[in-house]
Coordinates of C-alpha atoms in Angstrom, one line a residue:
M55 CA -26.2 -74.8 -129.4
T56 CA -29.6 -76.4 -129.7
T57 CA -30.8 -78.4 -126.7
L58 CA -29.9 -82.1 -127.1
Y59 CA -32.7 -83.6 -125.1
A60 CA -36.3 -82.8 -124.1
T61 CA -37.0 -83.2 -120.4
P62 CA -39.0 -86.4 -119.7
R63 CA -42.4 -85.9 -118.2
I64 CA -43.9 -89.3 -117.5
V65 CA -47.4 -90.1 -116.1
R66 CA -47.8 -93.2 -114.1
E67 CA -51.0 -95.1 -113.5
D68 CA -51.1 -98.0 -111.0
R69 CA -53.8 -100.6 -111.6
P70 CA -55.5 -102.9 -109.1
D71 CA -53.9 -106.0 -110.7
G72 CA -50.4 -104.8 -110.0
S73 CA -49.7 -103.6 -113.5
I74 CA -48.4 -100.1 -114.3
L75 CA -49.3 -97.9 -117.2
L76 CA -46.7 -95.3 -118.3
R77 CA -47.0 -92.6 -120.9
S78 CA -45.5 -89.2 -121.7
A79 CA -47.4 -86.1 -120.6
D80 CA -46.2 -84.5 -123.9
Q81 CA -48.7 -85.1 -126.7
L82 CA -47.6 -86.4 -130.1
R83 CA -47.6 -83.5 -132.5
P84 CA -48.8 -83.8 -136.2
Y85 CA -46.7 -85.8 -138.6
P86 CA -46.7 -86.4 -142.4
A87 CA -48.7 -89.1 -144.0
S88 CA -45.4 -90.9 -145.0
I89 CA -41.7 -90.6 -145.0
L90 CA -42.1 -90.0 -148.8
H91 CA -43.8 -86.7 -148.0
S92 CA -40.9 -85.6 -145.9
L93 CA -38.5 -86.6 -148.8
R94 CA -40.5 -84.4 -151.2
E95 CA -40.7 -81.5 -148.8
W96 CA -36.9 -81.5 -148.4
A97 CA -36.4 -81.8 -152.2
S98 CA -38.7 -78.8 -152.7
R99 CA -36.6 -76.8 -150.2
D100 CA -33.2 -77.8 -151.4
A101 CA -33.1 -80.2 -154.3
H102 CA -29.3 -80.3 -154.5
S103 CA -28.8 -81.3 -150.9
L104 CA -27.1 -84.7 -150.5
L105 CA -29.3 -87.5 -149.3
V106 CA -27.2 -90.7 -149.7
A107 CA -23.7 -91.8 -150.7
D108 CA -22.0 -95.1 -151.0
R109 CA -18.5 -96.1 -152.1
D110 CA -18.1 -96.1 -155.9
G111 CA -15.4 -98.8 -156.0
S112 CA -12.5 -96.3 -155.7
E113 CA -11.7 -93.8 -153.0
G114 CA -14.7 -91.7 -153.7
W115 CA -18.4 -91.6 -153.0
R116 CA -21.3 -92.1 -155.4
T117 CA -24.0 -89.6 -154.4
V118 CA -27.7 -88.9 -154.9
T119 CA -29.4 -85.6 -154.0
Y120 CA -32.9 -85.2 -152.6
G121 CA -34.1 -83.9 -156.0
E122 CA -32.5 -86.9 -157.8
A123 CA -34.1 -89.3 -155.3
V124 CA -37.6 -88.0 -155.9
A125 CA -37.1 -88.2 -159.7
G126 CA -35.6 -91.6 -159.4
A127 CA -38.4 -92.8 -157.1
E128 CA -41.1 -91.7 -159.6
S129 CA -39.4 -93.4 -162.6
I130 CA -38.6 -96.6 -160.8
G131 CA -42.1 -96.7 -159.3
Q132 CA -43.6 -96.4 -162.7
G133 CA -41.2 -99.2 -164.0
L134 CA -42.3 -101.5 -161.1
L135 CA -46.0 -100.9 -161.9
D136 CA -45.3 -101.7 -165.5
L137 CA -43.8 -105.0 -164.4
G138 CA -47.0 -105.8 -162.6
L139 CA -46.0 -105.1 -159.0
G140 CA -48.6 -103.8 -156.6
A141 CA -49.9 -104.0 -153.1
S142 CA -50.2 -107.8 -153.3
R143 CA -47.0 -108.3 -155.3
P144 CA -44.2 -106.7 -153.3
L145 CA -40.6 -106.1 -154.1
L146 CA -38.2 -108.6 -152.5
V147 CA -34.7 -107.1 -151.8
L148 CA -31.8 -109.5 -151.4
S149 CA -28.7 -107.2 -151.3
G150 CA -27.4 -104.9 -148.6
N151 CA -27.4 -101.1 -148.2
S152 CA -26.5 -99.0 -151.2
V153 CA -27.6 -96.1 -153.3
D154 CA -29.5 -98.4 -155.7
H155 CA -31.1 -100.2 -152.8
L156 CA -32.5 -96.9 -151.5
L157 CA -33.7 -95.8 -154.9
M158 CA -35.5 -99.1 -155.4
M159 CA -37.0 -98.8 -152.0
L160 CA -38.2 -95.3 -152.6
G161 CA -39.5 -96.2 -156.0
A162 CA -41.5 -99.1 -154.6
L163 CA -42.9 -97.0 -151.8
N164 CA -43.8 -94.2 -154.2
A165 CA -45.8 -96.7 -156.3
G166 CA -47.6 -98.2 -153.3
V167 CA -45.6 -101.4 -153.6
P168 CA -44.5 -102.9 -150.2
V169 CA -40.8 -103.6 -149.8
V170 CA -39.5 -106.8 -148.3
P171 CA -35.8 -106.3 -147.4
T172 CA -34.0 -109.5 -146.4
S173 CA -30.7 -110.0 -144.8
T174 CA -27.8 -110.7 -147.1
A175 CA -27.0 -113.6 -144.8
Y176 CA -30.1 -115.4 -146.1
S177 CA -28.5 -115.1 -149.6
L178 CA -24.8 -115.2 -149.2
Q179 CA -24.1 -117.1 -145.9
S180 CA -26.8 -119.7 -146.1
K181 CA -25.8 -122.9 -147.9
D182 CA -29.3 -124.0 -148.8
H183 CA -31.3 -120.7 -149.2
A184 CA -34.1 -122.3 -147.3
R185 CA -35.1 -119.0 -145.6
I186 CA -35.2 -117.1 -148.9
R187 CA -37.5 -119.8 -150.3
Q188 CA -39.7 -119.6 -147.3
V189 CA -39.9 -115.8 -147.6
A190 CA -40.8 -116.0 -151.3
E191 CA -43.5 -118.5 -150.6
L192 CA -44.9 -116.2 -147.9
V193 CA -44.9 -112.9 -149.7
T194 CA -45.2 -113.9 -153.4
P195 CA -43.0 -111.1 -154.7
G196 CA -43.6 -109.5 -158.1
A197 CA -39.9 -108.9 -158.6
V198 CA -36.6 -109.4 -156.7
F199 CA -33.7 -106.9 -156.5
A200 CA -30.1 -107.8 -156.0
D201 CA -27.4 -105.2 -156.8
D202 CA -24.9 -107.7 -158.2
A203 CA -26.2 -110.4 -160.5
D204 CA -23.1 -112.4 -160.3
R205 CA -22.6 -112.3 -156.5
F206 CA -26.2 -113.2 -155.9
G207 CA -26.4 -115.6 -158.8
A208 CA -27.1 -118.8 -156.8
V209 CA -30.0 -117.3 -154.9
L210 CA -31.4 -115.7 -158.1
D211 CA -31.3 -119.2 -159.6
T212 CA -33.4 -120.4 -156.6
L213 CA -35.9 -117.6 -157.4
Q214 CA -35.7 -117.9 -161.1
Q215 CA -39.5 -117.8 -161.6
T216 CA -39.5 -114.2 -160.2
P217 CA -38.3 -111.4 -162.4
A218 CA -34.9 -110.0 -161.3
I219 CA -33.7 -106.4 -161.2
T220 CA -30.0 -105.8 -160.7
S221 CA -27.4 -103.0 -160.8
R222 CA -24.5 -104.8 -162.4
G223 CA -23.2 -108.2 -163.4
N224 CA -22.7 -110.4 -166.4
R225 CA -25.7 -112.6 -165.9
A226 CA -28.8 -112.0 -168.0
V227 CA -31.6 -110.4 -165.8
G228 CA -35.0 -108.9 -166.4
A229 CA -34.1 -105.3 -165.9
T230 CA -31.5 -103.0 -164.5
V231 CA -31.9 -100.1 -162.1
E232 CA -30.6 -97.6 -164.7
E233 CA -33.3 -98.9 -167.1
L234 CA -36.0 -98.3 -164.6
R235 CA -34.6 -94.8 -163.8
A236 CA -35.0 -94.0 -167.5
V237 CA -38.7 -95.0 -167.7
G238 CA -40.0 -91.6 -166.6
A239 CA -43.0 -91.0 -164.4
G240 CA -46.5 -91.5 -165.8
S241 CA -50.0 -90.9 -164.5
Q242 CA -50.2 -94.4 -163.0
V243 CA -47.3 -93.8 -160.5
R244 CA -48.6 -90.3 -159.7
Q245 CA -52.0 -91.7 -158.9
A246 CA -50.4 -94.5 -156.8
F247 CA -48.5 -91.9 -154.7
E248 CA -51.7 -89.9 -154.2
G249 CA -53.4 -93.0 -152.9
I250 CA -50.8 -93.6 -150.2
G251 CA -52.3 -93.2 -146.7
P252 CA -51.3 -93.8 -143.2
E253 CA -52.5 -97.4 -143.2
T254 CA -50.8 -98.3 -146.5
V255 CA -48.3 -101.0 -146.0
A256 CA -44.8 -99.7 -146.7
K257 CA -42.7 -102.7 -145.7
I258 CA -43.0 -106.3 -144.7
L259 CA -40.2 -106.7 -142.3
L260 CA -39.1 -110.2 -141.3
T261 CA -38.6 -111.4 -137.8
S262 CA -35.7 -113.7 -137.2
G263 CA -37.7 -116.9 -137.6
S264 CA -35.4 -118.6 -135.1
T265 CA -38.0 -121.0 -134.0
G266 CA -39.6 -121.6 -137.4
A267 CA -40.3 -119.9 -140.7
P268 CA -39.8 -116.1 -140.8
K269 CA -42.8 -114.0 -139.9
G270 CA -43.7 -110.9 -141.9
V271 CA -44.4 -107.8 -139.8
L272 CA -46.8 -105.4 -141.5
T273 CA -45.1 -101.9 -141.3
T274 CA -47.4 -99.1 -142.3
H275 CA -46.6 -95.5 -143.3
R276 CA -48.3 -94.3 -140.1
M277 CA -45.9 -96.4 -138.0
L278 CA -42.8 -95.1 -139.7
A279 CA -43.8 -91.4 -139.9
S280 CA -45.2 -91.3 -136.3
N281 CA -42.1 -92.9 -134.9
Q282 CA -39.9 -90.2 -136.4
Q283 CA -42.1 -87.5 -135.0
M284 CA -41.7 -89.1 -131.6
M285 CA -38.0 -89.0 -131.9
R286 CA -38.0 -85.3 -133.1
Q287 CA -39.8 -84.3 -129.9
V288 CA -37.3 -86.0 -127.5
W289 CA -34.3 -85.0 -129.6
P290 CA -35.1 -81.3 -130.4
F291 CA -31.7 -80.7 -132.0
L292 CA -32.9 -82.7 -135.0
E293 CA -35.2 -79.9 -136.0
E294 CA -32.3 -77.4 -136.4
E295 CA -29.3 -79.7 -137.1
R296 CA -29.6 -81.9 -140.2
P297 CA -28.0 -85.2 -139.2
V298 CA -25.0 -86.7 -141.0
I299 CA -24.6 -90.4 -140.2
V300 CA -22.2 -93.1 -141.4
D301 CA -24.0 -96.3 -140.9
W302 CA -23.5 -100.0 -141.6
L303 CA -26.7 -101.3 -139.8
P304 CA -28.6 -103.3 -142.4
W305 CA -31.9 -101.9 -143.9
S306 CA -33.3 -105.4 -143.5
H307 CA -33.4 -104.7 -139.8
T308 CA -35.8 -102.1 -138.2
F309 CA -32.9 -100.3 -136.4
G310 CA -30.9 -99.5 -139.6
G311 CA -33.8 -99.4 -142.1
S312 CA -36.6 -97.7 -140.2
H313 CA -35.0 -95.9 -137.3
N314 CA -31.7 -94.6 -138.8
L315 CA -32.5 -94.2 -142.5
N316 CA -35.9 -92.6 -141.9
M317 CA -34.4 -90.2 -139.3
V318 CA -32.1 -88.9 -142.1
V319 CA -35.0 -88.6 -144.6
T320 CA -37.4 -87.0 -142.1
N321 CA -34.8 -84.4 -141.0
G322 CA -33.2 -83.6 -144.3
G323 CA -29.9 -85.2 -143.4
T324 CA -27.3 -87.3 -145.2
L325 CA -26.5 -91.0 -144.9
Y326 CA -23.2 -92.3 -145.9
V327 CA -23.4 -96.1 -146.4
D328 CA -20.7 -97.7 -144.4
D329 CA -19.6 -100.9 -146.3
G330 CA -17.8 -102.2 -143.2
G331 CA -19.3 -102.9 -139.8
P332 CA -18.1 -105.6 -137.3
P333 CA -17.1 -108.1 -140.0
A334 CA -15.0 -105.5 -141.8
L335 CA -13.8 -103.0 -139.2
S336 CA -11.0 -101.5 -141.3
R337 CA -13.5 -100.2 -143.9
S338 CA -15.7 -98.7 -141.2
L339 CA -12.7 -96.9 -139.7
A340 CA -11.7 -95.4 -143.1
N341 CA -15.3 -94.3 -143.7
L342 CA -15.6 -92.7 -140.3
A343 CA -12.3 -90.9 -140.6
D344 CA -13.4 -89.6 -144.0
V345 CA -16.9 -88.5 -142.9
P346 CA -17.2 -87.8 -139.2
P347 CA -20.8 -88.3 -138.1
T348 CA -23.0 -86.0 -136.0
I349 CA -24.9 -89.0 -134.5
Y350 CA -23.4 -92.4 -134.4
F351 CA -25.5 -95.6 -134.2
N352 CA -24.2 -99.1 -133.4
V353 CA -24.9 -102.3 -131.5
P354 CA -22.8 -103.8 -128.7
A355 CA -20.7 -106.0 -131.0
G356 CA -19.8 -103.0 -133.1
Y357 CA -18.8 -100.9 -130.1
A358 CA -16.8 -103.7 -128.7
Q359 CA -14.6 -103.5 -131.8
L360 CA -14.6 -99.8 -132.1
V361 CA -13.7 -98.8 -128.5
P362 CA -10.2 -100.4 -128.5
V363 CA -9.3 -98.5 -131.7
L364 CA -10.6 -95.2 -130.3
E365 CA -8.4 -95.8 -127.2
D366 CA -5.3 -96.7 -129.1
D367 CA -5.5 -94.3 -132.0
P368 CA -5.9 -90.6 -130.9
E369 CA -5.8 -89.3 -134.4
F370 CA -8.7 -91.4 -135.5
A371 CA -10.5 -90.6 -132.3
E372 CA -10.1 -86.9 -132.9
A373 CA -11.6 -87.2 -136.4
F374 CA -14.4 -89.5 -135.2
F375 CA -15.5 -87.2 -132.3
S376 CA -14.9 -83.9 -134.2
R377 CA -18.6 -83.0 -134.7
L378 CA -20.4 -85.8 -132.8
R379 CA -23.4 -84.9 -130.7
L380 CA -24.6 -88.3 -129.5
L381 CA -23.5 -91.9 -129.3
F382 CA -26.5 -94.3 -129.6
N383 CA -26.8 -98.0 -128.8
A384 CA -29.7 -100.3 -129.5
A385 CA -30.7 -103.9 -130.3
A386 CA -29.1 -105.3 -127.1
A387 CA -27.9 -103.9 -123.8
L388 CA -24.5 -102.3 -123.9
P389 CA -22.3 -103.8 -121.2
S390 CA -21.6 -101.1 -118.5
A391 CA -17.8 -101.4 -118.7
L392 CA -17.9 -100.8 -122.5
R393 CA -20.2 -97.8 -122.1
Q394 CA -17.9 -96.3 -119.5
R395 CA -14.9 -96.8 -121.7
L396 CA -16.7 -95.2 -124.7
G397 CA -17.7 -92.2 -122.6
A398 CA -14.2 -91.8 -121.2
V399 CA -12.4 -91.9 -124.5
A400 CA -14.9 -89.3 -125.9
E401 CA -14.2 -86.9 -123.0
K402 CA -10.5 -87.5 -123.2
T403 CA -10.4 -86.7 -126.9
T404 CA -12.8 -83.7 -127.0
G405 CA -12.7 -82.3 -123.5
R406 CA -16.4 -82.5 -123.4
R407 CA -18.9 -85.1 -122.5
I408 CA -20.7 -86.9 -125.4
P409 CA -23.7 -88.8 -124.1
V410 CA -24.0 -92.5 -124.7
S411 CA -27.7 -93.1 -125.1
G412 CA -30.1 -95.9 -126.0
S413 CA -33.6 -97.0 -126.5
W414 CA -35.9 -100.0 -126.7
G415 CA -38.3 -101.3 -129.4
L416 CA -39.1 -104.1 -131.8
T417 CA -39.6 -104.8 -135.4
E418 CA -43.3 -104.6 -134.6
T419 CA -43.0 -101.1 -133.2
A420 CA -41.2 -99.3 -136.1
P421 CA -39.1 -99.5 -133.9
A422 CA -38.7 -97.1 -130.9
V423 CA -41.1 -97.3 -128.0
T424 CA -38.8 -95.8 -125.3
N425 CA -35.8 -93.5 -125.4
A426 CA -33.3 -92.5 -122.7
H427 CA -33.3 -88.8 -123.4
F428 CA -31.7 -87.9 -120.1
D429 CA -28.5 -88.7 -118.2
F430 CA -28.3 -92.1 -116.6
D431 CA -25.7 -94.3 -115.0
D432 CA -27.1 -97.9 -115.3
A433 CA -26.2 -99.3 -118.7
R434 CA -29.4 -101.3 -118.7
C435 CA -31.5 -98.2 -118.9
I436 CA -33.8 -98.1 -122.0
G437 CA -35.4 -94.8 -121.1
V438 CA -39.1 -93.7 -120.9
P439 CA -42.0 -93.9 -123.3
L440 CA -41.9 -91.6 -126.3
P441 CA -44.7 -89.1 -126.8
G442 CA -47.6 -90.9 -128.2
A443 CA -46.5 -94.3 -127.0
E444 CA -47.9 -96.2 -124.0
V445 CA -46.3 -99.0 -122.1
L446 CA -48.1 -101.4 -119.8
L447 CA -45.9 -103.2 -117.3
R448 CA -47.4 -106.5 -116.1
P449 CA -45.9 -108.4 -113.1
E450 CA -43.7 -111.3 -114.2
G451 CA -41.7 -112.8 -111.3
E452 CA -39.4 -110.1 -109.9
A453 CA -39.8 -107.9 -113.0
Y454 CA -42.5 -106.9 -115.5
E455 CA -43.3 -107.9 -119.0
I456 CA -43.6 -104.7 -121.1
L457 CA -46.4 -104.3 -123.5
A458 CA -46.7 -101.4 -126.1
R459 CA -49.5 -99.5 -127.7
G460 CA -49.5 -96.5 -130.0
P461 CA -49.5 -95.4 -133.7
M462 CA -46.0 -97.0 -134.1
V463 CA -47.3 -100.5 -133.4
T464 CA -47.9 -103.0 -136.2
P465 CA -51.5 -103.9 -137.2
G466 CA -50.3 -107.5 -137.3
F467 CA -48.4 -110.2 -139.3
F468 CA -48.7 -110.7 -143.1
R469 CA -51.1 -113.5 -143.9
R470 CA -51.0 -114.8 -140.3
P471 CA -54.3 -113.8 -138.6
D472 CA -53.6 -116.4 -136.0
L473 CA -50.4 -114.8 -134.9
T474 CA -52.0 -111.4 -135.1
A475 CA -54.8 -112.4 -132.8
S476 CA -52.5 -113.9 -130.1
A477 CA -50.0 -110.9 -130.2
F478 CA -52.4 -108.4 -128.6
D479 CA -54.2 -108.3 -125.3
T480 CA -57.8 -107.2 -125.0
E481 CA -56.8 -103.5 -124.7
G482 CA -54.8 -103.5 -127.9
F483 CA -51.4 -103.7 -126.3
Y484 CA -48.7 -105.6 -128.1
R485 CA -47.2 -108.4 -126.1
T486 CA -43.5 -108.1 -126.5
G487 CA -42.1 -110.9 -124.3
D488 CA -39.4 -108.6 -122.9
A489 CA -38.9 -108.0 -119.2
V490 CA -38.1 -104.7 -117.5
R491 CA -37.8 -103.1 -114.1
L492 CA -38.4 -99.6 -112.9
A493 CA -35.1 -97.7 -112.3
D494 CA -36.7 -95.9 -109.4
D495 CA -40.1 -96.9 -108.2
A496 CA -40.7 -93.4 -106.9
D497 CA -39.8 -91.6 -110.1
P498 CA -41.2 -92.7 -113.4
D499 CA -38.9 -90.1 -115.1
A500 CA -35.9 -92.2 -114.2
G501 CA -36.9 -94.8 -116.8
L502 CA -36.9 -98.5 -117.2
L503 CA -34.1 -101.1 -116.9
F504 CA -34.0 -103.9 -119.5
S505 CA -34.0 -107.4 -117.9
G506 CA -34.0 -109.7 -120.9
R507 CA -36.5 -112.0 -122.6
V508 CA -39.1 -113.6 -120.4
A509 CA -38.9 -116.9 -122.4
E510 CA -35.1 -117.1 -121.8
D511 CA -35.2 -117.0 -118.0
F512 CA -35.1 -120.1 -115.9
K513 CA -34.8 -121.5 -112.4
L514 CA -31.9 -123.4 -110.8
T515 CA -32.7 -126.6 -108.8
T516 CA -32.5 -124.4 -105.7
G517 CA -35.5 -122.5 -106.9
T518 CA -33.4 -119.4 -107.6
F519 CA -34.8 -117.5 -110.6
V520 CA -32.1 -116.5 -113.2
R521 CA -32.6 -113.4 -115.3
V522 CA -30.6 -114.4 -118.3
G523 CA -30.5 -111.0 -120.0
A524 CA -29.2 -109.2 -117.0
L525 CA -26.7 -111.9 -116.1
R526 CA -25.4 -112.1 -119.7
T527 CA -24.9 -108.3 -119.9
S528 CA -23.1 -108.2 -116.5
L529 CA -20.8 -111.1 -117.6
L530 CA -19.8 -109.4 -120.9
S531 CA -19.2 -106.1 -119.0
A532 CA -16.9 -107.9 -116.5
L533 CA -15.0 -109.8 -119.2
P534 CA -14.5 -107.7 -122.4
Q535 CA -12.6 -110.6 -124.0
L536 CA -16.0 -112.2 -124.5
S537 CA -18.0 -111.1 -127.6
D538 CA -21.2 -113.0 -126.6
A539 CA -22.4 -115.7 -124.4
V540 CA -25.4 -118.0 -123.6
I541 CA -26.3 -118.8 -120.1
A542 CA -26.9 -122.4 -119.0
G543 CA -28.3 -123.8 -115.8
Q544 CA -31.9 -124.7 -116.1
D545 CA -32.6 -127.6 -113.6
R546 CA -29.0 -127.5 -112.5
D547 CA -27.4 -126.3 -109.3
E548 CA -25.5 -123.3 -110.8
A549 CA -25.4 -121.0 -113.8
C550 CA -22.5 -121.4 -116.3
A551 CA -21.9 -120.0 -119.8
L552 CA -20.9 -121.0 -123.2
A553 CA -19.1 -118.0 -124.8
W554 CA -17.3 -116.7 -127.9
L555 CA -14.2 -114.6 -127.8
N556 CA -13.7 -111.1 -128.9
L557 CA -10.5 -111.7 -130.6
A558 CA -9.5 -108.1 -130.9
E559 CA -9.7 -107.7 -127.1
T560 CA -8.1 -111.1 -126.5
R561 CA -5.1 -110.3 -128.7
K562 CA -4.7 -107.0 -126.9
L563 CA -4.6 -108.8 -123.6
L564 CA -2.3 -111.7 -124.7
G565 CA -0.2 -110.0 -127.4
R566 CA -1.0 -113.0 -129.6
D567 CA -3.8 -115.3 -130.8
P568 CA -5.3 -117.6 -128.1
V569 CA -4.5 -121.3 -128.2
A570 CA -7.3 -123.5 -129.5
A571 CA -7.8 -127.2 -129.4
G572 CA -10.8 -128.7 -131.3
D573 CA -14.1 -127.1 -130.2
A574 CA -12.7 -124.9 -127.4
Y575 CA -9.9 -122.5 -126.5
V576 CA -7.5 -124.0 -123.9
D577 CA -5.1 -121.1 -123.3
P578 CA -3.7 -121.2 -119.8
A579 CA -2.9 -117.5 -119.7
L580 CA -6.3 -116.5 -121.0
A581 CA -8.0 -119.0 -118.6
G582 CA -6.2 -117.5 -115.7
H583 CA -7.3 -114.0 -116.6
L584 CA -10.9 -115.0 -117.1
A585 CA -11.0 -117.0 -113.8
R586 CA -9.9 -113.9 -111.9
G587 CA -12.5 -111.9 -113.8
L588 CA -15.2 -114.4 -112.8
E589 CA -14.1 -114.1 -109.2
V590 CA -14.6 -110.3 -109.2
H591 CA -17.9 -110.7 -111.1
S592 CA -19.2 -113.1 -108.5
R593 CA -18.2 -111.2 -105.4
G594 CA -21.3 -110.3 -103.4
A595 CA -23.6 -111.8 -105.9
G596 CA -26.2 -114.5 -105.0
R597 CA -26.6 -117.7 -107.1
A598 CA -28.8 -115.8 -109.6
G599 CA -25.9 -113.3 -110.3
R600 CA -23.0 -115.7 -110.5
I601 CA -21.4 -117.6 -113.4
E602 CA -19.4 -120.5 -112.0
R603 CA -17.8 -121.8 -115.2
I604 CA -17.2 -120.8 -118.8
L605 CA -16.3 -122.8 -121.9
L606 CA -14.9 -120.8 -124.8
M607 CA -16.2 -122.1 -128.1
T608 CA -14.2 -122.0 -131.4
A609 CA -17.1 -122.7 -133.7
P610 CA -19.2 -119.6 -134.5
P611 CA -23.0 -119.7 -134.2
D612 CA -24.6 -121.5 -137.2
L613 CA -27.1 -119.4 -139.2
D614 CA -28.7 -122.3 -141.0
A615 CA -29.2 -124.2 -137.8
G616 CA -30.9 -121.2 -136.2
E617 CA -28.2 -120.5 -133.6
I618 CA -28.0 -116.9 -134.7
T619 CA -30.5 -114.6 -136.4
D620 CA -29.8 -112.8 -139.6
K621 CA -29.3 -109.6 -137.5
G622 CA -26.5 -111.2 -135.5
Y623 CA -28.4 -112.0 -132.3
V624 CA -27.7 -115.3 -130.6
N625 CA -30.6 -117.6 -130.0
Q626 CA -29.9 -118.7 -126.4
R627 CA -32.2 -121.7 -126.4
K628 CA -31.2 -123.0 -129.8
V629 CA -27.5 -122.9 -129.0
I630 CA -28.0 -124.8 -125.7
E631 CA -30.1 -127.4 -127.5
L632 CA -27.7 -128.0 -130.4
R633 CA -24.6 -127.8 -128.2
S634 CA -25.9 -129.9 -125.3
D635 CA -22.6 -131.9 -125.2
L636 CA -20.7 -128.7 -124.4
V637 CA -23.3 -127.7 -121.8
D638 CA -22.8 -131.1 -120.2
R639 CA -19.0 -130.5 -120.3
L640 CA -19.5 -127.4 -118.3
Y641 CA -20.9 -129.4 -115.4
D642 CA -18.4 -132.4 -115.6
E643 CA -16.6 -133.4 -112.4
P644 CA -13.7 -133.1 -112.2
A645 CA -13.8 -130.0 -114.4
H646 CA -12.8 -130.6 -118.0
P647 CA -9.5 -129.0 -119.1
S648 CA -11.3 -126.6 -121.5
V649 CA -13.5 -125.2 -118.8
V650 CA -12.6 -122.0 -117.0
H651 CA -13.7 -122.2 -113.3
V652 CA -14.5 -119.4 -110.9
A653 CA -12.2 -121.2 -108.4
S654 CA -8.8 -119.8 -107.6
S655 CA -6.8 -118.3 -110.5
E656 CA -3.9 -120.6 -109.6
A657 CA -6.1 -123.6 -110.2
S658 CA -7.3 -122.2 -113.5
E659 CA -3.8 -121.5 -114.7
S660 CA -2.7 -125.0 -113.8
R661 CA -5.2 -126.6 -116.2

């Protein structure tokens, strides 16, 4: 069997100012000019090989081969050029992952038209569509694509001055995907493809915009193609085993749309669009049972829902793990207890160890900068720099801010030269705002440990510095009944948390739904269990590592208010700002009945 991982070989350079430069000793090998060139290469080798499939509305899959994808991309690209799209008039995408979404994306890229994929939350969950309007004002799209004209009707009305392209629906639209596929390739689209170079903008990816209007990250073909070559060098099995993935992660996000999708295209694999994910776990389970993946990608919230099913359903677990080589987590740190459970159920089911790996990167880095292509025990490990990537660690309190440089880094922000100028240091390193530590100061090959966002950290009144990211991860690891949490305590004597429940784990614990009253859960049995968990979590920890109280909120984070990003990440500071009354309740004396206290379990159960 092909070797799974390349052996890390990291070079460390210590600088007089206390900063540390890390890079791989392995040089980045040549890579194609674009992902499109990889697509065409695979189509020339095996035109009938399956590229993508999505559910066709019944029990089956609708499929597109590599050959069909190239032909579709050329025709759609010509159709988009006929509609007047171009480098300064991009394609705005509203709908989620699908065969038609991919064809439209490839068509736009083939014609040199940037793609602006947006989260469906902007269109379907938002009540005012303010973010979509902001995006449209920023990028001035030449056309907008939404797969279902009826489902996306309200937001299409908002963008009625922009020509619409859809797959289905009863509403009148400008064009359909099938009409564009029938256009046929002309000399204009062929010339456009020949003009694509490494610096050509492929996508404008939107950051969360949690503190203001969304920002457009310029994503070039060089960034995307180089990043995939970096991954091929640390995962050598990709060169001999064409990947099969079943993936729900949205293409509006760099993890799903740049990392996972492009890995499939680069390596001649197949992507089955999972129409489930954490909001619709049952559909994901059906898809995964039908098509077992060779690599599985998810985020902590997804794994938190999947692991209990794997533990309780041996038949599903056997199908899921049947040809799996690697489990991969990204976007946030995977709580250590969840990682251990995932590894344990994999080994119990298969009799072999299936690694649970991870990496670190940003929308601005296309996305991977580091990868943990080695065995590790600490769940905070984000690995080592990929070949061709450099990271600079600058002292920041007890940790380091990590900065990144390399061909995978963005040239800047769309129409925001001010943001671009401030984003880089004088050496061209991108300032990420993330904090890390060295796993082993004497061994750079041991990798880095993620410590959270520098801007989220704070001090208690005692002067104790609290690393929010690390504390949040350890709390979620100790209490799997929590799906997420925000840490409070700035200018107070102790750290406390506002949290949301993982209802699947909570029902498993209680055998029923938890009791709620107004804005909080007030279930004595649950409170007792969590109080005991807090005691265990706090043993031996100093003030910076303790959570004294928790309040379990019933109201989910509000997208329109900025409490949660379109990608599902909680905005710590915004939640604390908008729920200041609940933060104050955490610190009330005597303790409020809805607050779980780290004091004795008997006291908690008596509330």
